[in-house]
């Protein structure tokens, strides 16, 4: 697997624009809080590291990854943010529920972004087990929260450059 070959958060911080001018929403799911809490810390700290102001970060919590869809939609409808970062962790159980949740969240978040013409960043882990999730929430494969924050800054900067 490609992910076994490198830290998935391996990117050059020199290519990340300053986030000082931007405002971000972070929606974090409570399901698998040990993982999503680590994703949130990674994302929040990464935004600050790239000059985003604390007062320009609006964080809200939702029950599960499926509610990220409504959370992102409400955030974009009610707050003037440049991008929304959605953080969740869906872990395979005994049934096909995993498949339905993952597909719904991926497609739902994409549609919310198109509806509002704003970047909605998919920071949702979809793993076979808890260990795979922990490896990607500050473990050997980096932190998807970091990646999501960097992506949000880059997309906000892109949006500005195209204005
Ligand atoms: N099993 C996981 C869930 N399930 C809950 C759904 O996300 C949703 O809250 C429920 O179906 C009610 O609408 N959520 C996760 O984030 N992670 C899981 O592993
Ligand atoms: C992804 C889920 O909703 C899953 O964790 C639920 O577990 P199960 O498929 O055993 O009901």
GROMACS .gro file of N, CA and C and ligand atoms in nm:
model
  519
    1UNK      N    1   0.086  -0.119   0.000
    1UNK     CA    2   0.000   0.000   0.000
    1UNK      C    3   0.089   0.124   0.000
    2UNK      N    4   0.049   0.220  -0.074
    2UNK     CA    5   0.129   0.344  -0.081
    2UNK      C    6   0.147   0.404   0.057
    3UNK      N    7   0.045   0.395   0.138
    3UNK     CA    8   0.055   0.462   0.269
    3UNK      C    9   0.162   0.397   0.356
    4UNK      N   10   0.198   0.274   0.325
    4UNK     CA   11   0.304   0.210   0.406
    4UNK      C   12   0.441   0.266   0.374
    5UNK      N   13   0.448   0.341   0.263
    5UNK     CA   14   0.581   0.384   0.216
    5UNK      C   15   0.619   0.520   0.269
    6UNK      N   16   0.521   0.593   0.321
    6UNK     CA   17   0.559   0.729   0.362
    6UNK      C   18   0.461   0.782   0.466
    7UNK      N   19   0.506   0.887   0.530
    7UNK     CA   20   0.417   0.961   0.620
    7UNK      C   21   0.320   1.040   0.532
    8UNK      N   22   0.191   1.015   0.545
    8UNK     CA   23   0.094   1.080   0.456
    8UNK      C   24   0.087   1.230   0.477
    9UNK      N   25   0.148   1.275   0.585
    9UNK     CA   26   0.149   1.420   0.608
    9UNK      C   27   0.281   1.480   0.564
   10UNK      N   28   0.353   1.408   0.476
   10UNK     CA   29   0.486   1.453   0.434
   10UNK      C   30   0.471   1.558   0.324
   11UNK      N   31   0.472   1.684   0.361
   11UNK     CA   32   0.462   1.791   0.261
   11UNK      C   33   0.554   1.903   0.305
   12UNK      N   34   0.587   1.988   0.210
   12UNK     CA   35   0.678   2.098   0.243
   12UNK      C   36   0.600   2.217   0.297
   13UNK      N   37   0.632   2.256   0.418
   13UNK     CA   38   0.562   2.371   0.476
   13UNK      C   39   0.595   2.499   0.401
   14UNK      N   40   0.706   2.496   0.324
   14UNK     CA   41   0.742   2.620   0.253
   14UNK      C   42   0.643   2.648   0.138
   15UNK      N   43   0.567   2.547   0.095
   15UNK     CA   44   0.476   2.571  -0.019
   15UNK      C   45   0.336   2.605   0.029
   16UNK      N   46   0.317   2.623   0.159
   16UNK     CA   47   0.185   2.655   0.212
   16UNK      C   48   0.174   2.806   0.228
   17UNK      N   49   0.075   2.866   0.164
   17UNK     CA   50   0.059   3.011   0.177
   17UNK      C   51   0.020   3.051   0.319
   18UNK      N   52   0.035   3.178   0.352
   18UNK     CA   53  -0.009   3.226   0.483
   18UNK      C   54  -0.162   3.220   0.492
   19UNK      N   55  -0.210   3.178   0.609
   19UNK     CA   56  -0.355   3.171   0.630
   19UNK      C   57  -0.410   3.294   0.701
   20UNK      N   58  -0.327   3.398   0.715
   20UNK     CA   59  -0.364   3.512   0.800
   20UNK      C   60  -0.492   3.581   0.755
   21UNK      N   61  -0.516   3.582   0.624
   21UNK     CA   62  -0.631   3.656   0.572
   21UNK      C   63  -0.760   3.574   0.570
   22UNK      N   64  -0.751   3.447   0.611
   22UNK     CA   65  -0.864   3.358   0.591
   22UNK      C   66  -0.935   3.319   0.720
   23UNK      N   67  -1.060   3.277   0.704
   23UNK     CA   68  -1.144   3.232   0.816
   23UNK      C   69  -1.190   3.089   0.786
   24UNK      N   70  -1.180   3.001   0.886
   24UNK     CA   71  -1.210   2.860   0.863
   24UNK      C   72  -1.311   2.807   0.963
   25UNK      N   73  -1.395   2.716   0.913
   25UNK     CA   74  -1.482   2.639   1.001
   25UNK      C   75  -1.424   2.499   1.014
   26UNK      N   76  -1.431   2.444   1.134
   26UNK     CA   77  -1.392   2.305   1.156
   26UNK      C   78  -1.513   2.233   1.214
   27UNK      N   79  -1.557   2.127   1.146
   27UNK     CA   80  -1.665   2.041   1.195
   27UNK      C   81  -1.602   1.909   1.236
   28UNK      N   82  -1.621   1.869   1.360
   28UNK     CA   83  -1.558   1.744   1.405
   28UNK      C   84  -1.664   1.650   1.461
   29UNK      N   85  -1.659   1.523   1.417
   29UNK     CA   86  -1.755   1.422   1.462
   29UNK      C   87  -1.708   1.363   1.595
   30UNK      N   88  -1.805   1.332   1.682
   30UNK     CA   89  -1.772   1.278   1.814
   30UNK      C   90  -1.748   1.128   1.812
   31UNK      N   91  -1.805   1.058   1.716
   31UNK     CA   92  -1.780   0.913   1.706
   31UNK      C   93  -1.631   0.888   1.696
   32UNK      N   94  -1.581   0.788   1.774
   32UNK     CA   95  -1.436   0.757   1.777
   32UNK      C   96  -1.357   0.879   1.821
   33UNK      N   97  -1.400   0.940   1.932
   33UNK     CA   98  -1.344   1.068   1.978
   33UNK      C   99  -1.193   1.063   2.002
   34UNK      N  100  -1.140   0.945   2.040
   34UNK     CA  101  -0.995   0.934   2.060
   34UNK      C  102  -0.923   0.971   1.932
   35UNK      N  103  -0.980   0.932   1.820
   35UNK     CA  104  -0.919   0.959   1.690
   35UNK      C  105  -0.954   1.100   1.642
   36UNK      N  106  -1.083   1.134   1.648
   36UNK     CA  107  -1.123   1.264   1.592
   36UNK      C  108  -1.068   1.379   1.675
   37UNK      N  109  -1.047   1.356   1.804
   37UNK     CA  110  -0.984   1.459   1.887
   37UNK      C  111  -0.842   1.486   1.843
   38UNK      N  112  -0.770   1.380   1.806
   38UNK     CA  113  -0.632   1.395   1.758
   38UNK      C  114  -0.631   1.463   1.620
   39UNK      N  115  -0.728   1.429   1.537
   39UNK     CA  116  -0.739   1.495   1.406
   39UNK      C  117  -0.765   1.644   1.426
   40UNK      N  118  -0.854   1.676   1.522
   40UNK     CA  119  -0.887   1.817   1.546
   40UNK      C  120  -0.764   1.895   1.594
   41UNK      N  121  -0.690   1.837   1.689
   41UNK     CA  122  -0.570   1.905   1.740
   41UNK      C  123  -0.471   1.927   1.626
   42UNK      N  124  -0.455   1.827   1.540
   42UNK     CA  125  -0.365   1.842   1.427
   42UNK      C  126  -0.407   1.953   1.335
   43UNK      N  127  -0.537   1.957   1.304
   43UNK     CA  128  -0.588   2.059   1.213
   43UNK      C  129  -0.576   2.197   1.274
   44UNK      N  130  -0.620   2.211   1.400
   44UNK     CA  131  -0.619   2.341   1.467
   44UNK      C  132  -0.476   2.395   1.478
   45UNK      N  133  -0.386   2.311   1.524
   45UNK     CA  134  -0.247   2.355   1.540
   45UNK      C  135  -0.182   2.387   1.407
   46UNK      N  136  -0.220   2.314   1.303
   46UNK     CA  137  -0.164   2.340   1.171
   46UNK      C  138  -0.212   2.473   1.117
   47UNK      N  139  -0.339   2.508   1.142
   47UNK     CA  140  -0.390   2.638   1.100
   47UNK      C  141  -0.313   2.750   1.169
   48UNK      N  142  -0.294   2.735   1.301
   48UNK     CA  143  -0.219   2.839   1.376
   48UNK      C  144  -0.077   2.850   1.326
   49UNK      N  145  -0.016   2.732   1.294
   49UNK     CA  146   0.123   2.731   1.247
   49UNK      C  147   0.138   2.810   1.118
   50UNK      N  148   0.030   2.819   1.043
   50UNK     CA  149   0.036   2.891   0.914
   50UNK      C  150  -0.038   3.024   0.920
   51UNK      N  151  -0.028   3.087   1.039
   51UNK     CA  152  -0.070   3.225   1.061
   51UNK      C  153  -0.221   3.250   1.059
   52UNK      N  154  -0.302   3.144   1.068
   52UNK     CA  155  -0.446   3.168   1.084
   52UNK      C  156  -0.469   3.221   1.226
   53UNK      N  157  -0.552   3.324   1.238
   53UNK     CA  158  -0.581   3.383   1.369
   53UNK      C  159  -0.682   3.298   1.444
   54UNK      N  160  -0.661   3.284   1.576
   54UNK     CA  161  -0.753   3.202   1.656
   54UNK      C  162  -0.897   3.246   1.640
   55UNK      N  163  -0.915   3.379   1.631
   55UNK     CA  164  -1.053   3.431   1.621
   55UNK      C  165  -1.117   3.402   1.485
   56UNK      N  166  -1.034   3.355   1.394
   56UNK     CA  167  -1.084   3.320   1.260
   56UNK      C  168  -1.104   3.170   1.241
   57UNK      N  169  -1.112   3.098   1.352
   57UNK     CA  170  -1.139   2.955   1.346
   57UNK      C  171  -1.267   2.928   1.424
   58UNK      N  172  -1.370   2.880   1.356
   58UNK     CA  173  -1.499   2.848   1.420
   58UNK      C  174  -1.513   2.696   1.425
   59UNK      N  175  -1.514   2.640   1.545
   59UNK     CA  176  -1.517   2.494   1.562
   59UNK      C  177  -1.652   2.451   1.617
   60UNK      N  178  -1.708   2.346   1.556
   60UNK     CA  179  -1.833   2.288   1.607
   60UNK      C  180  -1.820   2.136   1.604
   61UNK      N  181  -1.899   2.071   1.692
   61UNK     CA  182  -1.897   1.926   1.705
   61UNK      C  183  -2.032   1.870   1.657
   62UNK      N  184  -2.027   1.756   1.590
   62UNK     CA  185  -2.151   1.687   1.551
   62UNK      C  186  -2.142   1.543   1.601
   63UNK      N  187  -2.253   1.472   1.597
   63UNK     CA  188  -2.257   1.337   1.656
   63UNK      C  189  -2.165   1.241   1.582
   64UNK      N  190  -2.193   1.222   1.453
   64UNK     CA  191  -2.115   1.126   1.376
   64UNK      C  192  -2.073   1.182   1.242
   65UNK      N  193  -1.997   1.102   1.167
   65UNK     CA  194  -1.948   1.151   1.038
   65UNK      C  195  -2.062   1.184   0.943
   66UNK      N  196  -2.172   1.111   0.954
   66UNK     CA  197  -2.285   1.141   0.866
   66UNK      C  198  -2.337   1.283   0.889
   67UNK      N  199  -2.330   1.332   1.012
   67UNK     CA  200  -2.379   1.468   1.045
   67UNK      C  201  -2.280   1.576   1.000
   68UNK      N  202  -2.162   1.535   0.954
   68UNK     CA  203  -2.069   1.635   0.898
   68UNK      C  204  -2.133   1.707   0.780
   69UNK      N  205  -2.217   1.635   0.707
   69UNK     CA  206  -2.282   1.692   0.589
   69UNK      C  207  -2.368   1.812   0.628
   70UNK      N  208  -2.460   1.789   0.724
   70UNK     CA  209  -2.546   1.898   0.770
   70UNK      C  210  -2.465   2.006   0.841
   71UNK      N  211  -2.363   1.964   0.916
   71UNK     CA  212  -2.280   2.061   0.987
   71UNK      C  213  -2.209   2.156   0.893
   72UNK      N  214  -2.154   2.100   0.785
   72UNK     CA  215  -2.084   2.184   0.687
   72UNK      C  216  -2.182   2.276   0.616
   73UNK      N  217  -2.301   2.224   0.584
   73UNK     CA  218  -2.402   2.305   0.516
   73UNK      C  219  -2.446   2.422   0.603
   74UNK      N  220  -2.470   2.395   0.732
   74UNK     CA  221  -2.511   2.502   0.824
   74UNK      C  222  -2.399   2.604   0.843
   75UNK      N  223  -2.279   2.556   0.856
   75UNK     CA  224  -2.164   2.646   0.876
   75UNK      C  225  -2.154   2.743   0.757
   76UNK      N  226  -2.163   2.690   0.636
   76UNK     CA  227  -2.149   2.774   0.518
   76UNK      C  228  -2.269   2.865   0.498
   77UNK      N  229  -2.386   2.823   0.544
   77UNK     CA  230  -2.507   2.905   0.531
   77UNK      C  231  -2.507   3.020   0.632
   78UNK      N  232  -2.444   3.000   0.746
   78UNK     CA  233  -2.459   3.097   0.856
   78UNK      C  234  -2.332   3.176   0.889
   79UNK      N  235  -2.219   3.128   0.843
   79UNK     CA  236  -2.092   3.194   0.877
   79UNK      C  237  -2.013   3.227   0.750
   80UNK      N  238  -1.945   3.339   0.753
   80UNK     CA  239  -1.863   3.380   0.638
   80UNK      C  240  -1.723   3.319   0.654
   81UNK      N  241  -1.709   3.192   0.616
   81UNK     CA  242  -1.577   3.128   0.621
   81UNK      C  243  -1.526   3.102   0.480
   82UNK      N  244  -1.395   3.091   0.467
   82UNK     CA  245  -1.334   3.069   0.336
   82UNK      C  246  -1.327   2.922   0.298
   83UNK      N  247  -1.333   2.836   0.399
   83UNK     CA  248  -1.334   2.692   0.374
   83UNK      C  249  -1.380   2.622   0.502
   84UNK      N  250  -1.430   2.500   0.484
   84UNK     CA  251  -1.473   2.420   0.599
   84UNK      C  252  -1.393   2.290   0.600
   85UNK      N  253  -1.340   2.257   0.716
   85UNK     CA  254  -1.263   2.133   0.735
   85UNK      C  255  -1.352   2.035   0.809
   86UNK      N  256  -1.378   1.919   0.751
   86UNK     CA  257  -1.465   1.819   0.814
   86UNK      C  258  -1.382   1.700   0.859
   87UNK      N  259  -1.390   1.670   0.988
   87UNK     CA  260  -1.306   1.567   1.048
   87UNK      C  261  -1.391   1.456   1.108
   88UNK      N  262  -1.364   1.332   1.070
   88UNK     CA  263  -1.438   1.219   1.125
   88UNK      C  264  -1.356   1.092   1.112
   89UNK      N  265  -1.408   0.986   1.173
   89UNK     CA  266  -1.341   0.856   1.167
   89UNK      C  267  -1.448   0.748   1.160
   90UNK      N  268  -1.455   0.682   1.046
   90UNK     CA  269  -1.552   0.574   1.028
   90UNK      C  270  -1.476   0.442   1.026
   91UNK      N  271  -1.511   0.354   1.118
   91UNK     CA  272  -1.440   0.226   1.130
   91UNK      C  273  -1.534   0.111   1.095
   92UNK      N  274  -1.490   0.022   1.012
   92UNK     CA  275  -1.571  -0.092   0.968
   92UNK      C  276  -1.624  -0.170   1.087
   93UNK      N  277  -1.754  -0.199   1.086
   93UNK     CA  278  -1.814  -0.287   1.187
   93UNK      C  279  -1.848  -0.420   1.124
   94UNK      N  280  -1.954  -0.483   1.174
   94UNK     CA  281  -1.991  -0.617   1.125
   94UNK      C  282  -2.075  -0.610   0.998
   95UNK      N  283  -2.136  -0.495   0.973
   95UNK     CA  284  -2.234  -0.489   0.863
   95UNK      C  285  -2.187  -0.393   0.754
   96UNK      N  286  -2.271  -0.374   0.653
   96UNK     CA  287  -2.242  -0.286   0.541
   96UNK      C  288  -2.271  -0.139   0.573
   97UNK      N  289  -2.308  -0.113   0.700
   97UNK     CA  290  -2.334   0.026   0.739
   97UNK      C  291  -2.215   0.116   0.706
   98UNK      N  292  -2.097   0.065   0.726
   98UNK     CA  293  -1.973   0.139   0.697
   98UNK      C  294  -1.976   0.192   0.553
   99UNK      N  295  -2.012   0.106   0.460
   99UNK     CA  296  -2.010   0.144   0.318
   99UNK      C  297  -2.107   0.258   0.291
  100UNK      N  298  -2.226   0.247   0.352
  100UNK     CA  299  -2.326   0.350   0.327
  100UNK      C  300  -2.285   0.483   0.388
  101UNK      N  301  -2.230   0.479   0.509
  101UNK     CA  302  -2.187   0.603   0.574
  101UNK      C  303  -2.075   0.668   0.493
  102UNK      N  304  -1.975   0.590   0.457
  102UNK     CA  305  -1.860   0.646   0.385
  102UNK      C  306  -1.901   0.707   0.251
  103UNK      N  307  -1.982   0.634   0.178
  103UNK     CA  308  -2.026   0.686   0.048
  103UNK      C  309  -2.110   0.813   0.066
  104UNK      N  310  -2.202   0.809   0.164
  104UNK     CA  311  -2.290   0.925   0.185
  104UNK      C  312  -2.209   1.047   0.225
  105UNK      N  313  -2.113   1.031   0.314
  105UNK     CA  314  -2.035   1.145   0.363
  105UNK      C  315  -1.949   1.202   0.252
  106UNK      N  316  -1.882   1.116   0.176
  106UNK     CA  317  -1.796   1.164   0.069
  106UNK      C  318  -1.877   1.242  -0.035
  107UNK      N  319  -1.987   1.182  -0.078
  107UNK     CA  320  -2.070   1.249  -0.180
  107UNK      C  321  -2.143   1.369  -0.123
  108UNK      N  322  -2.189   1.356   0.001
  108UNK     CA  323  -2.262   1.467   0.064
  108UNK      C  324  -2.175   1.590   0.081
  109UNK      N  325  -2.052   1.571   0.128
  109UNK     CA  326  -1.963   1.685   0.149
  109UNK      C  327  -1.924   1.749   0.017
  110UNK      N  328  -1.904   1.666  -0.085
  110UNK     CA  329  -1.872   1.722  -0.216
  110UNK      C  330  -1.986   1.811  -0.265
  111UNK      N  331  -2.109   1.765  -0.246
  111UNK     CA  332  -2.225   1.842  -0.290
  111UNK      C  333  -2.244   1.970  -0.210
  112UNK      N  334  -2.211   1.966  -0.081
  112UNK     CA  335  -2.222   2.088   0.001
  112UNK      C  336  -2.124   2.194  -0.051
  113UNK      N  337  -2.003   2.150  -0.085
  113UNK     CA  338  -1.904   2.245  -0.138
  113UNK      C  339  -1.951   2.307  -0.267
  114UNK      N  340  -2.010   2.226  -0.355
  114UNK     CA  341  -2.059   2.278  -0.483
  114UNK      C  342  -2.178   2.371  -0.460
  115UNK      N  343  -2.264   2.335  -0.366
  115UNK     CA  344  -2.383   2.418  -0.336
  115UNK      C  345  -2.342   2.559  -0.294
  116UNK      N  346  -2.239   2.568  -0.215
  116UNK     CA  347  -2.198   2.699  -0.160
  116UNK      C  348  -2.080   2.761  -0.235
  117UNK      N  349  -2.027   2.690  -0.331
  117UNK     CA  350  -1.906   2.733  -0.404
  117UNK      C  351  -1.795   2.770  -0.305
  118UNK      N  352  -1.774   2.682  -0.211
  118UNK     CA  353  -1.668   2.699  -0.111
  118UNK      C  354  -1.598   2.563  -0.091
  119UNK      N  355  -1.467   2.565  -0.061
  119UNK     CA  356  -1.397   2.438  -0.037
  119UNK      C  357  -1.447   2.369   0.089
  120UNK      N  358  -1.485   2.243   0.076
  120UNK     CA  359  -1.521   2.159   0.191
  120UNK      C  360  -1.421   2.044   0.191
  121UNK      N  361  -1.337   2.040   0.294
  121UNK     CA  362  -1.225   1.946   0.296
  121UNK      C  363  -1.264   1.817   0.365
  122UNK      N  364  -1.240   1.706   0.298
  122UNK     CA  365  -1.276   1.572   0.345
  122UNK      C  366  -1.163   1.517   0.434
  123UNK      N  367  -1.176   1.543   0.561
  123UNK     CA  368  -1.077   1.492   0.657
  123UNK      C  369  -1.135   1.376   0.737
  124UNK      N  370  -1.191   1.279   0.666
  124UNK     CA  371  -1.260   1.167   0.729
  124UNK      C  372  -1.180   1.039   0.705
  125UNK      N  373  -1.137   0.977   0.815
  125UNK     CA  374  -1.070   0.847   0.803
  125UNK      C  375  -1.174   0.739   0.783
  126UNK      N  376  -1.146   0.647   0.692
  126UNK     CA  377  -1.237   0.534   0.666
  126UNK      C  378  -1.152   0.407   0.673
  127UNK      N  379  -1.150   0.345   0.788
  127UNK     CA  380  -1.050   0.241   0.814
  127UNK      C  381  -1.113   0.105   0.850
  128UNK      N  382  -1.030   0.003   0.839
  128UNK     CA  383  -1.075  -0.131   0.875
  128UNK      C  384  -1.080  -0.150   1.027
  129UNK      N  385  -0.993  -0.076   1.097
  129UNK     CA  386  -0.985  -0.097   1.242
  129UNK      C  387  -0.929   0.028   1.309
  130UNK      N  388  -0.930   0.028   1.441
  130UNK     CA  389  -0.886   0.145   1.519
  130UNK      C  390  -0.738   0.173   1.499
  131UNK      N  391  -0.658   0.067   1.489
  131UNK     CA  392  -0.514   0.090   1.474
  131UNK      C  393  -0.480   0.168   1.347
  132UNK      N  394  -0.549   0.132   1.237
  132UNK     CA  395  -0.525   0.207   1.113
  132UNK      C  396  -0.560   0.354   1.132
  133UNK      N  397  -0.666   0.379   1.208
  133UNK     CA  398  -0.709   0.517   1.230
  133UNK      C  399  -0.607   0.592   1.315
  134UNK      N  400  -0.560   0.528   1.422
  134UNK     CA  401  -0.462   0.593   1.510
  134UNK      C  402  -0.332   0.621   1.435
  135UNK      N  403  -0.296   0.532   1.343
  135UNK     CA  404  -0.175   0.554   1.262
  135UNK      C  405  -0.185   0.681   1.178
  136UNK      N  406  -0.309   0.723   1.149
  136UNK     CA  407  -0.332   0.839   1.060
  136UNK      C  408  -0.383   0.962   1.135
  137UNK      N  409  -0.380   0.953   1.266
  137UNK     CA  410  -0.424   1.064   1.352
  137UNK      C  411  -0.313   1.099   1.449
  138UNK      N  412  -0.192   1.115   1.391
  138UNK     CA  413  -0.076   1.146   1.473
  138UNK      C  414   0.018   1.030   1.493
  139UNK      N  415  -0.005   0.921   1.420
  139UNK     CA  416   0.083   0.805   1.431
  139UNK      C  417   0.183   0.798   1.318
  140UNK      N  418   0.219   0.675   1.280
  140UNK     CA  419   0.330   0.657   1.183
  140UNK      C  420   0.294   0.708   1.044
  141UNK      N  421   0.166   0.724   1.015
  141UNK     CA  422   0.130   0.775   0.883
  141UNK      C  423   0.085   0.921   0.890
  142UNK      N  424   0.128   0.989   0.991
  142UNK     CA  425   0.099   1.132   0.999
  142UNK      C  426  -0.036   1.161   1.061
  143UNK      N  427  -0.087   1.280   1.029
  143UNK     CA  428  -0.214   1.324   1.085
  143UNK      C  429  -0.300   1.383   0.975
  144UNK      N  430  -0.411   1.315   0.944
  144UNK     CA  431  -0.500   1.363   0.838
  144UNK      C  432  -0.557   1.500   0.871
  145UNK      N  433  -0.559   1.534   0.998
  145UNK     CA  434  -0.605   1.666   1.037
  145UNK      C  435  -0.511   1.775   0.988
  146UNK      N  436  -0.379   1.748   0.999
  146UNK     CA  437  -0.279   1.839   0.943
  146UNK      C  438  -0.304   1.860   0.794
  147UNK      N  439  -0.318   1.747   0.726
  147UNK     CA  440  -0.334   1.751   0.580
  147UNK      C  441  -0.458   1.830   0.542
  148UNK      N  442  -0.567   1.808   0.617
  148UNK     CA  443  -0.692   1.876   0.586
  148UNK      C  444  -0.678   2.027   0.605
  149UNK      N  445  -0.608   2.067   0.709
  149UNK     CA  446  -0.587   2.211   0.735
  149UNK      C  447  -0.503   2.275   0.625
  150UNK      N  448  -0.396   2.208   0.588
  150UNK     CA  449  -0.309   2.260   0.480
  150UNK      C  450  -0.388   2.272   0.350
  151UNK      N  451  -0.467   2.170   0.322
  151UNK     CA  452  -0.550   2.172   0.201
  151UNK      C  453  -0.648   2.288   0.203
  152UNK      N  454  -0.707   2.313   0.321
  152UNK     CA  455  -0.803   2.424   0.334
  152UNK      C  456  -0.736   2.558   0.307
  153UNK      N  457  -0.616   2.578   0.360
  153UNK     CA  458  -0.544   2.703   0.336
  153UNK      C  459  -0.512   2.719   0.187
  154UNK      N  460  -0.464   2.611   0.126
  154UNK     CA  461  -0.430   2.616  -0.016
  154UNK      C  462  -0.553   2.646  -0.102
  155UNK      N  463  -0.667   2.587  -0.067
  155UNK     CA  464  -0.788   2.609  -0.146
  155UNK      C  465  -0.843   2.750  -0.126
  156UNK      N  466  -0.832   2.800  -0.003
  156UNK     CA  467  -0.875   2.938   0.023
  156UNK      C  468  -0.789   3.036  -0.054
  157UNK      N  469  -0.659   3.007  -0.060
  157UNK     CA  470  -0.566   3.093  -0.135
  157UNK      C  471  -0.595   3.085  -0.284
  158UNK      N  472  -0.627   2.966  -0.331
  158UNK     CA  473  -0.662   2.949  -0.473
  158UNK      C  474  -0.785   3.032  -0.508
  159UNK      N  475  -0.886   3.023  -0.420
  159UNK     CA  476  -1.010   3.097  -0.442
  159UNK      C  477  -0.982   3.247  -0.454
  160UNK      N  478  -0.897   3.296  -0.365
  160UNK     CA  479  -0.860   3.438  -0.368
  160UNK      C  480  -0.786   3.472  -0.497
  161UNK      N  481  -0.695   3.384  -0.538
  161UNK     CA  482  -0.614   3.411  -0.659
  161UNK      C  483  -0.700   3.412  -0.785
  162UNK      N  484  -0.815   3.344  -0.779
  162UNK     CA  485  -0.902   3.340  -0.898
  162UNK      C  486  -1.005   3.452  -0.898
  163UNK      N  487  -1.010   3.529  -0.791
  163UNK     CA  488  -1.113   3.636  -0.781
  163UNK      C  489  -1.081   3.754  -0.871
  164LIG     N1  490  -2.014   0.378   1.296
  164LIG     C1  491  -1.971   0.509   1.286
  164LIG     C2  492  -2.060   0.616   1.278
  164LIG     N2  493  -2.194   0.594   1.279
  164LIG     C3  494  -2.291   0.698   1.309
  164LIG     C4  495  -2.327   0.784   1.186
  164LIG     O1  496  -2.218   0.869   1.149
  164LIG     C5  497  -2.447   0.873   1.220
  164LIG     O2  498  -2.414   0.955   1.331
  164LIG     C6  499  -2.570   0.789   1.251
  164LIG     O3  500  -2.596   0.701   1.143
  164LIG     C7  501  -2.695   0.878   1.274
  164LIG     O4  502  -2.719   0.959   1.162
  164LIG     N3  503  -2.014   0.743   1.266
  164LIG     C8  504  -1.879   0.768   1.263
  164LIG     O5  505  -1.838   0.884   1.253
  164LIG     N4  506  -1.791   0.664   1.272
  164LIG     C9  507  -1.832   0.535   1.283
  164LIG     O6  508  -1.747   0.442   1.290
  165LIG     C1  509  -1.951   0.239   1.040
  165LIG     C2  510  -2.054   0.198   1.136
  165LIG     O1  511  -2.163   0.253   1.145
  165LIG     C3  512  -2.023   0.072   1.210
  165LIG     O2  513  -1.924   0.100   1.305
  165LIG     C4  514  -2.146   0.015   1.278
  165LIG     O3  515  -2.108  -0.112   1.323
  165LIG     P1  516  -2.193  -0.242   1.274
  165LIG     O4  517  -2.175  -0.249   1.122
  165LIG     O5  518  -2.129  -0.359   1.345
  165LIG     O6  519  -2.338  -0.218   1.315
   0.00000   0.00000   0.00000
